Amino acid sequence: MLQIKDLIYTVKPGQGSYDDHDHEIIRGLDLTVETGRLVVVTGPNGGGKSTTAKLVMGIEQPTGGTITFDGTDVTHMPIDERARLGIGYGFQQPAKFQGMKVGKLIRIASGEKLSGAACNRFLTSVGLCSADYLMRDVDKSLSGGELKRIEIATVLARNPKLAIFDEPEAGIDLWSFERLCETFEELHHKEPDHTIVIISHQERIMALADDIVVIEDGRVVRQGPRDEVYPTLGFGKNVDPSCAFTREKNVDFGAAEAAARAAVAASTRNEE
Amino acid sequence: MESTANTLIPQAPAQAAPGERDTVLKQAELDQISRDMLGVIADMGEDTPGAINIRANGCLAARTNSENIRIETKADKPGIDIRVAPHTKGEQVHIPVVLTETGENDMVYNDFYIGEGADVYIVAGCGIHNDGDCASEHDGIHTFYLEPNSHVVYVEKHYGEGDGTGERILNPTTEVHMQEGSSMEMEMDQIKGVSSTVRTTRGELAADCRLTVVEKLMTHGDQTAESDLDFVMDGDGSSVRVVSRSVARDRSRQLFQPVVTGNASCRGHVQCDAIIMDHAQVKSVPAIDARSTEAQLVHEAAIGKIAGDAIVKLETLGLTEEEAEEQILEDFLS
Ligand SMILES: Nc1ncnc2c1ncn2[C@@H]1O[C@H](COP(=O)(O)OP(=O)(O)O)[C@@H](O)[C@H]1O
Ligand SMILES: [Mg+2]
């Protein structure tokens, strides 16, 4: 179980702030994610989703509040220790490595001496279906969508108890996206004790969720079972979701989802 | 055939050259240190045909020739001539050098004559193990003569180790003369432990030649490394690509001066990437010199610290910060 209590993250001038003011980016965020759930976190751009994920992974240090994972207070724990505890994060913006082969990165992620075939299975599960990828460098010679899928594959290979994927759909073509959704679904069923958190704006991904969490302006503004939260999001109504999250909407969920599924093709947009 | 390839039976050199002691070490005399170091600098395949020459502490330690590749000791100065018969295919040449005695100063001239249309893989390496407190030095001057349409893959590995305070100095010079249609890929690694090095690499290319040079270097402690590369393309249709990757740690200093000159319709590309750490210094001064309107020359040089996001990514996969750094450096230089 992941428990976030009264989380605060402020950037100060000289510590990353873009101007000479303090910016409170996460403003007293409370969130509990039960073990074994598949949770989709959504909300407008700039709401603080990635920052929250980075605070959970230990990439950023909170100004206040606590983060507890499976009973252990991890608030001030280094990244690698959290990783060994079972927290994993697929970056919104993947890192590049000069000279590192895709196959090697997957092996490092898995912590095992995986065979080429085993590495390939992880790549196939994110829609990278050519064995040639294993010997490619994880650098600028790969497209944004390829890098993104390799990033996701590293988290799958690591198979953490808590996997956080940050906008996995970004930059990915429709076919790979569909394959990816199936992979998340399979993972959720195959590992009932593992928790999956997906930060996403995609209706197709929300359809996989047990729970939906809406983060806006540095706080959780809504949280609950998918069937309760989804209808409030305003999908299928041709509204800009970024304006609609906090507004109650009486949307017929079934119709909205059908419309959303049909719209996946149009909406798998490149956000990078 | 005089001897089957790679049996490593020591053979007496034809005659002792001045400066080369006329002792022949038995293979058994290559002590464990040398063997370990040989493993690092030359990976000798078991069943690959070809020729081998092992030089240890200034002496010939072992040699084998193949039908197509003959190695002979030079008569006038220390070193060997390696002659590859025209149209030889799929053979290898391994000529490792090992220095384990402190205070050695070893200087050799190795000339490679690559016959027309031949295609060979050549591995040269020098390992210095210096436990003493005197400087050990090996200066190898390797000259390649590539006849038309020949192809050479040349791998050179340099490696120093030992607990002594004695410096480990390597000053390799590599010179390539390429005739029409020949091609060469050079891969030069200085893995670690070399106190001081001045590397000189020169090449001249006739028409339709292709030369790729990949140089990898790591310095630490107070080491210094200088690499001067100078390639001249004289013939139409030729190309040179230089890729240099280096890591400078601690207080070490590196200087790169690659120069590519185009005198004809040709293409040249120089790319230097360096990772700088601690209190090191890296200076890169690439130069391109076009003397024909048809010469297309490009250079790129970048020096920077290890990418922070790459370290963080590896930490999220369970590596400590130190392990992540080492991994990134290893791959950068791989
Ligand atoms: N170092 C920083 N300095 C100032 N603002 C920042 C910094 N890091 C993030 N932010 C801001 O915090 C907000 C939340 O960002 P983020 O967590 O990436 O949002 P989301 O993932 O929900 O789109 C954004 O407005 C972003 O610009
Ligand atoms: Mg984000």
XYZ file of C-alpha atoms and ligand atoms in Angstrom:
634
model
C 0.000 0.000 0.000
C 1.177 3.474 -0.880
C 0.197 6.231 1.519
C 0.928 9.862 0.814
C 0.058 12.301 3.586
C -0.009 16.087 3.347
C 2.745 16.120 0.734
C 4.230 19.519 -0.024
C 6.824 20.360 -2.628
C 8.083 23.885 -3.025
C 10.738 25.040 -5.440
C 12.737 27.973 -4.207
C 14.781 30.477 -6.174
C 18.180 28.939 -6.840
C 16.784 25.422 -6.423
C 15.148 25.080 -9.783
C 12.520 27.804 -9.644
C 12.290 29.611 -12.942
C 11.951 33.019 -11.266
C 12.842 34.592 -7.929
C 9.709 33.397 -6.149
C 8.833 30.241 -4.231
C 6.456 27.976 -6.119
C 4.359 25.521 -4.195
C 3.844 22.807 -6.756
C 2.419 20.107 -4.510
C 0.149 21.651 -1.927
C -0.881 19.196 0.747
C -1.532 16.134 -1.371
C -3.155 13.104 0.276
C -3.444 9.816 -1.559
C -3.779 6.165 -0.616
C -3.318 3.439 -3.203
C -4.284 -0.050 -2.070
C -2.066 -2.957 -3.042
C -3.122 -4.801 -6.165
C -5.084 -1.954 -7.719
C -4.669 -0.438 -11.137
C -5.021 3.290 -10.644
C -5.085 5.899 -13.370
C -3.978 9.367 -12.312
C -5.218 12.135 -14.535
C -5.706 15.875 -14.472
C -4.674 18.987 -16.365
C -1.135 19.609 -17.554
C 0.975 21.178 -14.860
C -1.282 19.833 -12.103
C 1.598 18.038 -10.370
C 1.215 14.405 -11.477
C 4.808 13.870 -12.597
C 6.126 15.764 -9.593
C 4.133 13.508 -7.269
C 5.482 10.425 -9.040
C 9.048 11.734 -8.733
C 8.506 12.410 -5.028
C 7.319 8.824 -4.595
C 10.360 7.500 -6.462
C 12.697 9.794 -4.508
C 13.859 11.805 -7.504
C 12.647 14.996 -5.847
C 12.674 15.709 -2.092
C 9.447 16.948 -0.495
C 9.279 20.115 1.582
C 6.735 18.500 3.858
C 4.531 15.459 4.407
C 5.209 11.718 4.426
C 5.294 8.882 1.930
C 4.860 5.348 3.243
C 5.207 2.218 1.137
C 4.124 -1.149 2.525
C 4.510 0.175 6.046
C 7.983 1.682 5.532
C 8.436 5.441 5.697
C 10.320 6.166 2.488
C 9.985 9.963 2.589
C 13.729 10.562 2.829
C 15.029 7.312 1.389
C 17.438 7.451 -1.602
C 16.128 6.442 -5.021
C 17.993 3.151 -5.277
C 16.776 1.977 -1.868
C 13.210 2.716 -2.857
C 13.845 0.800 -6.062
C 15.037 -2.175 -4.054
C 11.949 -1.909 -1.851
C 9.861 -2.383 -4.973
C 9.007 1.054 -6.327
C 9.454 1.587 -10.064
C 8.900 4.581 -12.330
C 8.681 4.912 -16.102
C 9.701 8.478 -16.921
C 7.564 10.843 -18.941
C 10.800 11.957 -20.609
C 13.135 8.965 -20.969
C 16.882 9.395 -20.445
C 19.347 8.608 -23.221
C 22.605 6.709 -22.826
C 25.548 6.964 -25.207
C 26.831 3.496 -25.966
C 24.295 1.576 -23.884
C 22.513 -1.161 -25.812
C 18.769 -1.594 -25.446
C 19.268 -5.235 -24.477
C 21.720 -4.271 -21.766
C 19.398 -1.681 -20.253
C 16.608 -4.258 -20.135
C 18.968 -6.726 -18.442
C 20.055 -4.148 -15.878
C 16.400 -3.396 -15.215
C 15.540 -7.048 -14.703
C 18.545 -7.592 -12.453
C 19.089 -10.906 -14.200
C 21.121 -12.338 -17.047
C 18.174 -12.440 -19.408
C 18.456 -14.263 -22.704
C 17.978 -12.268 -25.895
C 14.612 -13.947 -26.335
C 13.521 -12.916 -22.848
C 14.577 -9.307 -23.498
C 12.680 -9.433 -26.744
C 9.496 -10.449 -25.005
C 9.574 -7.207 -23.024
C 10.139 -5.219 -26.195
C 7.384 -7.047 -28.034
C 4.997 -6.324 -25.168
C 5.419 -2.602 -25.851
C 5.100 -3.046 -29.603
C 8.805 -3.077 -30.524
C 8.693 -6.233 -32.554
C 12.104 -6.444 -34.182
C 15.007 -8.253 -32.550
C 17.272 -5.569 -34.065
C 16.313 -3.230 -31.250
C 18.338 -5.226 -28.727
C 21.590 -4.129 -30.320
C 20.598 -0.508 -30.862
C 21.987 2.217 -28.619
C 19.583 3.923 -26.219
C 20.437 7.326 -27.668
C 19.210 9.966 -30.065
C 19.294 7.498 -32.957
C 15.963 6.167 -31.634
C 12.733 8.067 -32.198
C 10.821 9.572 -29.276
C 8.193 6.842 -29.462
C 10.824 4.100 -29.536
C 12.655 5.547 -26.543
C 9.387 5.870 -24.691
C 8.503 2.236 -25.262
C 11.972 1.089 -24.218
C 11.489 3.138 -21.056
C 8.231 1.310 -20.377
C 9.896 -2.026 -21.134
C 12.540 -1.351 -18.467
C 9.810 -1.008 -15.846
C 8.107 -4.174 -17.089
C 11.428 -6.015 -16.943
C 12.024 -4.788 -13.412
C 8.520 -5.866 -12.432
C 8.317 -3.729 -9.283
C 5.660 -4.170 -6.618
C 4.530 -0.624 -7.369
C 4.937 0.431 -10.995
C 4.275 4.043 -11.934
C 4.038 4.798 -15.654
C 4.081 8.480 -16.592
C 2.005 9.182 -19.702
C 2.966 5.929 -21.420
C 0.874 6.851 -24.437
C 2.916 9.915 -25.351
C 4.456 9.694 -28.803
C 3.311 6.144 -29.442
C 1.499 5.017 -32.567
C -1.986 3.575 -32.425
C -0.963 -0.066 -32.907
C 1.714 0.026 -30.234
C -0.671 1.862 -27.960
C -3.221 -0.895 -28.272
C -0.521 -3.507 -27.594
C 0.587 -1.511 -24.579
C -2.932 -1.384 -23.147
C -3.158 -5.161 -23.467
C 0.178 -5.444 -21.688
C -1.038 -3.338 -18.754
C -4.169 -5.441 -18.597
C -2.179 -8.702 -18.632
C 0.201 -7.375 -15.999
C -2.692 -6.427 -13.760
C -4.147 -9.922 -13.979
C -0.870 -11.809 -13.820
C 0.427 -9.985 -10.748
C -2.535 -9.536 -8.392
C -0.203 -8.367 -5.575
C 1.415 -5.683 -7.681
C 0.111 -2.149 -7.815
C 0.022 -0.250 -11.088
C -0.290 3.516 -11.298
C -0.639 4.996 -14.769
C -0.553 8.745 -15.279
C -2.623 9.252 -18.396
C -5.166 11.314 -20.260
C -6.268 8.417 -22.434
C -9.829 7.124 -22.202
C -8.613 3.707 -23.338
C -6.268 3.550 -20.361
C -8.873 4.874 -17.961
C -11.072 2.037 -19.092
C -8.503 -0.348 -17.545
C -8.561 1.391 -14.181
C -9.986 0.070 -10.941
C -9.721 3.587 -9.535
C -9.236 7.021 -10.983
C -7.459 9.856 -9.190
C -7.614 13.447 -10.380
C -4.724 15.729 -9.459
C -5.102 19.411 -10.075
C -3.206 22.382 -8.748
C -0.991 20.221 -6.535
C -3.774 18.325 -4.787
C -5.988 15.303 -5.236
C -9.332 16.804 -6.181
C -11.178 13.579 -6.806
C -10.553 9.915 -6.187
C -12.659 6.781 -6.347
C -13.721 3.742 -8.332
C -13.570 4.264 -12.070
C -17.328 4.033 -12.539
C -17.834 6.897 -10.131
C -15.044 9.212 -11.214
C -14.949 8.634 -14.964
C -18.377 10.141 -15.685
C -17.318 13.350 -13.992
C -14.415 13.886 -16.344
C -16.478 15.049 -19.266
C -15.024 12.799 -21.952
C -17.057 12.295 -25.085
C -18.571 15.750 -24.750
C -16.051 17.506 -26.952
C -14.844 19.560 -24.069
C -11.238 20.311 -23.324
C -10.550 17.931 -20.431
C -8.183 20.413 -18.835
C -11.136 22.704 -18.181
C -13.530 19.989 -17.199
C -11.824 18.016 -14.483
C -13.156 19.917 -11.541
C -16.619 20.376 -12.916
C -19.307 17.837 -12.207
C -20.757 16.468 -15.405
C -23.631 14.101 -15.822
C -22.206 11.941 -18.543
C -23.555 8.535 -19.415
C -20.510 6.383 -18.749
C -21.295 3.653 -21.297
C -21.830 6.094 -24.108
C -18.807 8.096 -23.100
C -16.598 5.051 -23.092
C -17.858 3.874 -26.461
C -17.201 7.284 -27.900
C -13.835 7.353 -26.217
C -12.797 3.993 -27.642
C -13.764 5.125 -31.101
C -11.823 8.296 -30.583
C -8.615 6.598 -29.512
C -7.270 6.792 -33.046
C -7.741 10.514 -33.208
C -6.557 11.202 -29.737
C -3.350 9.181 -29.502
C -1.485 12.356 -29.785
C 2.180 13.001 -29.601
C 2.744 14.988 -26.463
C 6.507 15.132 -26.623
C 52.651 -24.438 -44.122
C 55.378 -23.898 -41.655
C 53.273 -24.230 -38.569
C 49.604 -24.382 -37.902
C 48.112 -21.183 -36.709
C 47.798 -20.278 -33.090
C 49.726 -23.177 -31.642
C 51.901 -20.625 -29.881
C 55.029 -22.721 -30.162
C 57.910 -20.357 -29.525
C 60.171 -20.035 -32.511
C 63.602 -18.553 -32.554
C 63.712 -15.295 -34.436
C 65.684 -15.450 -37.654
C 68.293 -13.216 -36.175
C 68.554 -10.891 -33.237
C 68.157 -7.306 -34.244
C 70.082 -4.529 -32.605
C 68.279 -3.490 -29.481
C 66.328 -6.711 -29.380
C 67.903 -9.178 -27.016
C 68.418 -12.505 -28.650
C 66.717 -14.454 -25.949
C 63.565 -16.328 -26.659
C 61.241 -16.694 -23.729
C 59.436 -19.954 -23.428
C 55.704 -19.663 -23.208
C 55.989 -21.016 -19.671
C 58.060 -18.004 -18.799
C 55.203 -15.714 -19.506
C 54.214 -15.487 -15.938
C 50.699 -15.225 -14.705
C 50.714 -11.445 -14.782
C 51.548 -11.415 -18.454
C 48.928 -13.983 -19.174
C 46.263 -11.992 -17.397
C 47.303 -8.912 -19.242
C 47.390 -10.717 -22.545
C 43.829 -11.703 -21.888
C 42.906 -8.046 -21.596
C 44.772 -6.806 -24.614
C 44.329 -9.579 -27.129
C 41.506 -12.014 -27.402
C 43.029 -14.769 -29.436
C 40.504 -16.961 -31.114
C 41.074 -20.689 -30.878
C 40.567 -21.759 -34.436
C 41.064 -18.598 -36.403
C 43.862 -18.926 -38.923
C 46.543 -16.278 -38.885
C 49.815 -15.193 -37.355
C 50.848 -14.344 -33.827
C 53.836 -12.545 -32.379
C 54.176 -12.023 -28.651
C 56.775 -9.634 -27.346
C 57.485 -9.670 -23.612
C 59.933 -7.337 -21.868
C 61.709 -6.504 -25.081
C 62.100 -10.090 -26.275
C 60.293 -12.272 -28.712
C 58.255 -14.680 -26.631
C 56.341 -16.612 -29.231
C 55.547 -16.501 -32.903
C 53.481 -18.407 -35.389
C 53.038 -17.736 -39.075
C 50.376 -18.888 -41.452
C 50.630 -19.718 -45.097
C 49.464 -16.246 -46.076
C 50.808 -14.146 -43.276
C 54.490 -14.004 -42.448
C 56.056 -12.186 -39.541
C 59.764 -11.467 -39.660
C 62.107 -9.762 -37.261
C 63.582 -6.581 -38.691
C 67.278 -6.673 -39.467
C 68.112 -3.024 -38.936
C 66.055 -2.000 -35.922
C 63.806 -3.508 -33.266
C 60.455 -4.598 -34.560
C 58.825 -6.820 -37.108
C 57.560 -6.836 -40.661
C 54.159 -8.363 -41.161
C 53.424 -9.374 -44.710
C 49.929 -10.338 -45.726
C 49.733 -12.020 -49.128
C 47.364 -10.552 -51.716
C 43.769 -11.774 -51.487
C 44.201 -13.347 -48.058
C 40.740 -13.592 -46.516
C 39.435 -14.184 -43.031
C 42.798 -14.395 -41.253
C 43.944 -12.599 -38.132
C 47.179 -11.143 -36.852
C 47.790 -10.786 -33.129
C 50.881 -8.965 -31.912
C 50.575 -8.268 -28.196
C 53.365 -6.669 -26.201
C 53.754 -7.108 -22.459
C 56.023 -5.197 -20.113
C 56.304 -6.476 -16.571
C 59.793 -5.354 -15.583
C 60.031 -1.958 -14.003
C 62.320 0.531 -15.712
C 61.902 -1.040 -19.174
C 62.039 1.266 -22.141
C 60.877 -0.588 -25.174
C 60.716 0.916 -28.644
C 59.573 -1.027 -31.701
C 58.870 -0.450 -35.342
C 56.194 -2.679 -36.793
C 55.441 -2.464 -40.500
C 52.379 -4.056 -42.028
C 52.304 -4.783 -45.744
C 48.778 -5.621 -46.773
C 48.588 -7.203 -50.217
C 46.087 -6.242 -52.864
C 42.545 -7.342 -52.114
C 43.460 -8.891 -48.773
C 41.019 -8.684 -45.876
C 42.499 -9.131 -42.405
C 41.826 -8.453 -38.754
C 44.804 -7.200 -36.787
C 45.001 -6.904 -33.027
C 47.885 -5.098 -31.407
C 48.000 -4.357 -27.748
C 50.359 -3.300 -25.085
C 49.999 -4.069 -21.441
C 52.340 -2.595 -18.880
C 52.428 -4.079 -15.415
C 54.670 -1.928 -13.305
C 55.027 -2.807 -9.639
C 58.318 -0.991 -9.317
C 59.202 2.617 -8.920
C 60.926 3.291 -12.239
C 59.065 4.353 -15.335
C 58.204 1.662 -17.872
C 57.749 2.835 -21.397
C 56.678 1.280 -24.670
C 56.696 3.272 -27.858
C 55.310 1.394 -30.815
C 55.495 2.829 -34.298
C 53.066 1.008 -36.515
C 53.058 1.715 -40.207
C 50.491 0.257 -42.541
C 50.846 -0.007 -46.287
C 47.525 -0.941 -47.803
C 47.624 -2.032 -51.423
C 44.639 -1.384 -53.691
C 41.297 -2.751 -52.544
C 42.611 -4.277 -49.364
C 40.661 -4.060 -46.129
C 42.007 -4.003 -42.603
C 40.292 -3.975 -39.256
C 42.868 -2.830 -36.739
C 42.231 -3.051 -33.017
C 44.727 -1.597 -30.589
C 44.349 -1.912 -26.848
C 46.522 -0.243 -24.287
C 46.427 -1.128 -20.664
C 48.475 -0.355 -17.584
C 48.395 -1.837 -14.121
C 50.537 -2.483 -11.082
C 50.973 -1.063 -7.615
C 54.346 0.593 -8.093
C 54.920 4.302 -8.202
C 56.727 3.916 -11.529
C 55.024 5.597 -14.404
C 53.529 3.589 -17.232
C 54.157 5.423 -20.455
C 52.837 4.555 -23.899
C 53.506 6.661 -26.959
C 52.021 4.863 -29.925
C 52.364 6.161 -33.443
C 50.160 4.756 -36.164
C 50.653 5.687 -39.767
C 48.504 4.524 -42.640
C 49.232 4.730 -46.334
C 46.165 3.779 -48.284
C 46.139 3.003 -51.966
C 43.113 3.214 -54.210
C 39.983 1.479 -53.058
C 41.426 0.295 -49.767
C 39.593 0.637 -46.486
C 40.504 0.471 -42.853
C 38.703 0.536 -39.558
C 40.858 1.425 -36.584
C 39.721 0.987 -33.071
C 42.111 2.263 -30.452
C 41.386 1.798 -26.762
C 43.403 2.981 -23.861
C 41.505 1.219 -21.179
C 43.165 2.362 -17.994
C 46.278 2.769 -15.960
C 48.490 4.542 -18.479
C 50.236 7.436 -16.722
C 51.179 9.375 -19.746
C 50.545 8.997 -23.416
C 51.092 10.910 -26.589
C 49.212 9.228 -29.378
C 50.011 10.129 -32.935
C 47.872 8.855 -35.755
C 48.386 9.857 -39.360
C 46.899 8.733 -42.624
C 46.948 9.503 -46.309
C 44.189 8.315 -48.569
C 44.180 7.862 -52.342
C 40.960 7.725 -54.369
C 37.975 5.757 -53.101
C 39.530 4.912 -49.767
C 37.537 4.670 -46.591
C 39.015 5.184 -43.138
C 37.159 4.998 -39.848
C 38.996 5.757 -36.645
C 37.382 5.165 -33.287
C 39.477 6.218 -30.345
C 38.513 5.596 -26.737
C 40.397 6.903 -23.830
C 40.055 7.102 -20.094
C 42.403 8.946 -17.785
C 42.401 9.161 -14.018
C 44.621 10.315 -11.174
C 47.266 12.668 -12.523
C 47.450 11.037 -15.947
C 47.894 13.001 -19.104
C 46.851 12.009 -22.593
C 47.384 13.765 -25.851
C 46.040 12.554 -29.132
C 47.100 14.072 -32.424
C 45.315 12.793 -35.473
C 46.069 13.978 -38.965
C 44.384 12.601 -42.058
C 44.783 13.815 -45.590
C 42.452 12.812 -48.396
C 44.161 13.175 -51.734
C 41.851 11.146 -53.945
C 38.295 11.636 -55.132
C 35.652 9.518 -53.460
C 37.550 8.962 -50.255
C 36.159 9.427 -46.766
C 37.434 9.723 -43.211
C 35.381 9.391 -40.078
C 36.951 10.053 -36.691
C 35.045 9.260 -33.527
C 36.713 10.048 -30.258
C 35.166 9.240 -26.907
C 36.946 9.956 -23.711
C 36.457 10.143 -19.988
C 38.694 12.331 -17.832
C 38.539 11.762 -14.084
C 40.293 13.095 -10.993
C 42.984 15.605 -11.940
C 43.819 14.071 -15.315
C 44.255 16.124 -18.458
C 43.447 15.345 -22.058
C 44.175 17.137 -25.289
C 42.686 16.180 -28.653
C 43.863 17.663 -31.902
C 42.263 15.897 -34.856
C 42.897 17.441 -38.258
C 41.227 16.316 -41.465
C 42.344 17.761 -44.767
C 40.419 17.355 -48.017
C 42.329 17.889 -51.257
C 39.753 16.308 -53.523
C 36.096 15.421 -53.789
C 35.856 13.704 -50.437
C 34.021 13.579 -47.134
C 35.359 13.954 -43.624
C 33.636 13.866 -40.264
C 35.241 14.388 -36.876
C 33.247 13.810 -33.729
C 34.763 14.213 -30.276
C 32.668 13.500 -27.187
C 34.180 13.753 -23.746
C 32.852 13.240 -20.242
C 34.640 15.384 -17.726
C 34.591 14.602 -13.998
C 36.105 15.784 -10.738
C 38.931 18.258 -11.384
C 39.932 17.020 -14.797
C 40.611 19.090 -17.882
C 39.698 18.247 -21.451
C 40.666 20.347 -24.394
C 39.484 19.487 -27.859
C 40.777 21.364 -30.871
C 39.360 19.739 -33.983
C 40.365 21.238 -37.307
C 39.080 20.713 -40.811
C 40.976 21.967 -43.799
C 39.319 21.980 -47.244
C 41.410 22.581 -50.328
C 38.811 21.641 -52.887
C 35.290 22.953 -53.430
C 34.178 19.337 -53.505
C 35.479 18.538 -50.038
C 32.715 18.175 -47.444
C 34.136 18.337 -43.957
C 32.326 18.482 -40.637
C 33.511 18.556 -37.075
C 31.612 18.276 -33.823
C 33.044 18.420 -30.351
C 31.200 18.186 -27.074
C 32.510 18.084 -23.522
C 30.200 17.718 -20.554
C 29.589 15.963 -17.307
C 27.697 12.679 -17.006
C 24.025 13.218 -17.813
C 22.158 13.515 -14.526
C 18.956 12.005 -15.874
C 20.830 8.883 -16.984
C 22.250 8.396 -13.481
C 18.796 8.868 -11.961
C 17.270 6.374 -14.386
C 19.767 3.697 -13.360
C 19.175 4.484 -9.694
C 15.472 3.825 -10.234
C 16.575 0.408 -11.493
C 18.302 -0.261 -8.182
C 21.877 0.846 -8.876
C 23.656 3.074 -6.381
C 24.853 6.433 -7.644
C 28.428 5.120 -7.926
C 27.335 1.973 -9.754
C 25.227 4.059 -12.102
C 28.184 6.322 -12.908
C 30.486 3.397 -13.567
C 27.895 1.770 -15.795
C 27.414 4.929 -17.832
C 31.157 5.407 -18.285
C 31.631 1.768 -19.246
C 28.977 2.014 -21.932
C 30.199 5.371 -23.166
C 33.602 3.793 -23.780
C 32.331 0.434 -25.021
N 11.837 23.172 -10.871
C 10.655 23.764 -11.074
N 10.546 25.106 -10.954
C 9.356 25.713 -11.144
N 8.255 25.058 -11.510
C 8.314 23.742 -11.662
C 9.515 23.001 -11.455
N 9.261 21.690 -11.663
C 7.947 21.603 -12.008
N 7.388 22.832 -12.001
C 5.986 23.157 -12.272
O 5.168 22.361 -11.487
C 3.955 22.116 -12.126
C 3.640 20.644 -12.081
O 4.435 19.960 -13.016
P 4.248 18.433 -13.339
O 4.275 17.654 -12.086
O 5.237 18.072 -14.383
O 2.765 18.431 -13.922
P 1.986 17.282 -14.698
O 2.817 16.056 -14.735
O 0.734 17.111 -13.918
O 1.708 17.827 -16.053
C 4.099 22.689 -13.520
O 3.453 23.924 -13.592
C 5.578 22.859 -13.674
O 5.879 23.908 -14.535
Mg 3.698 15.061 -16.319
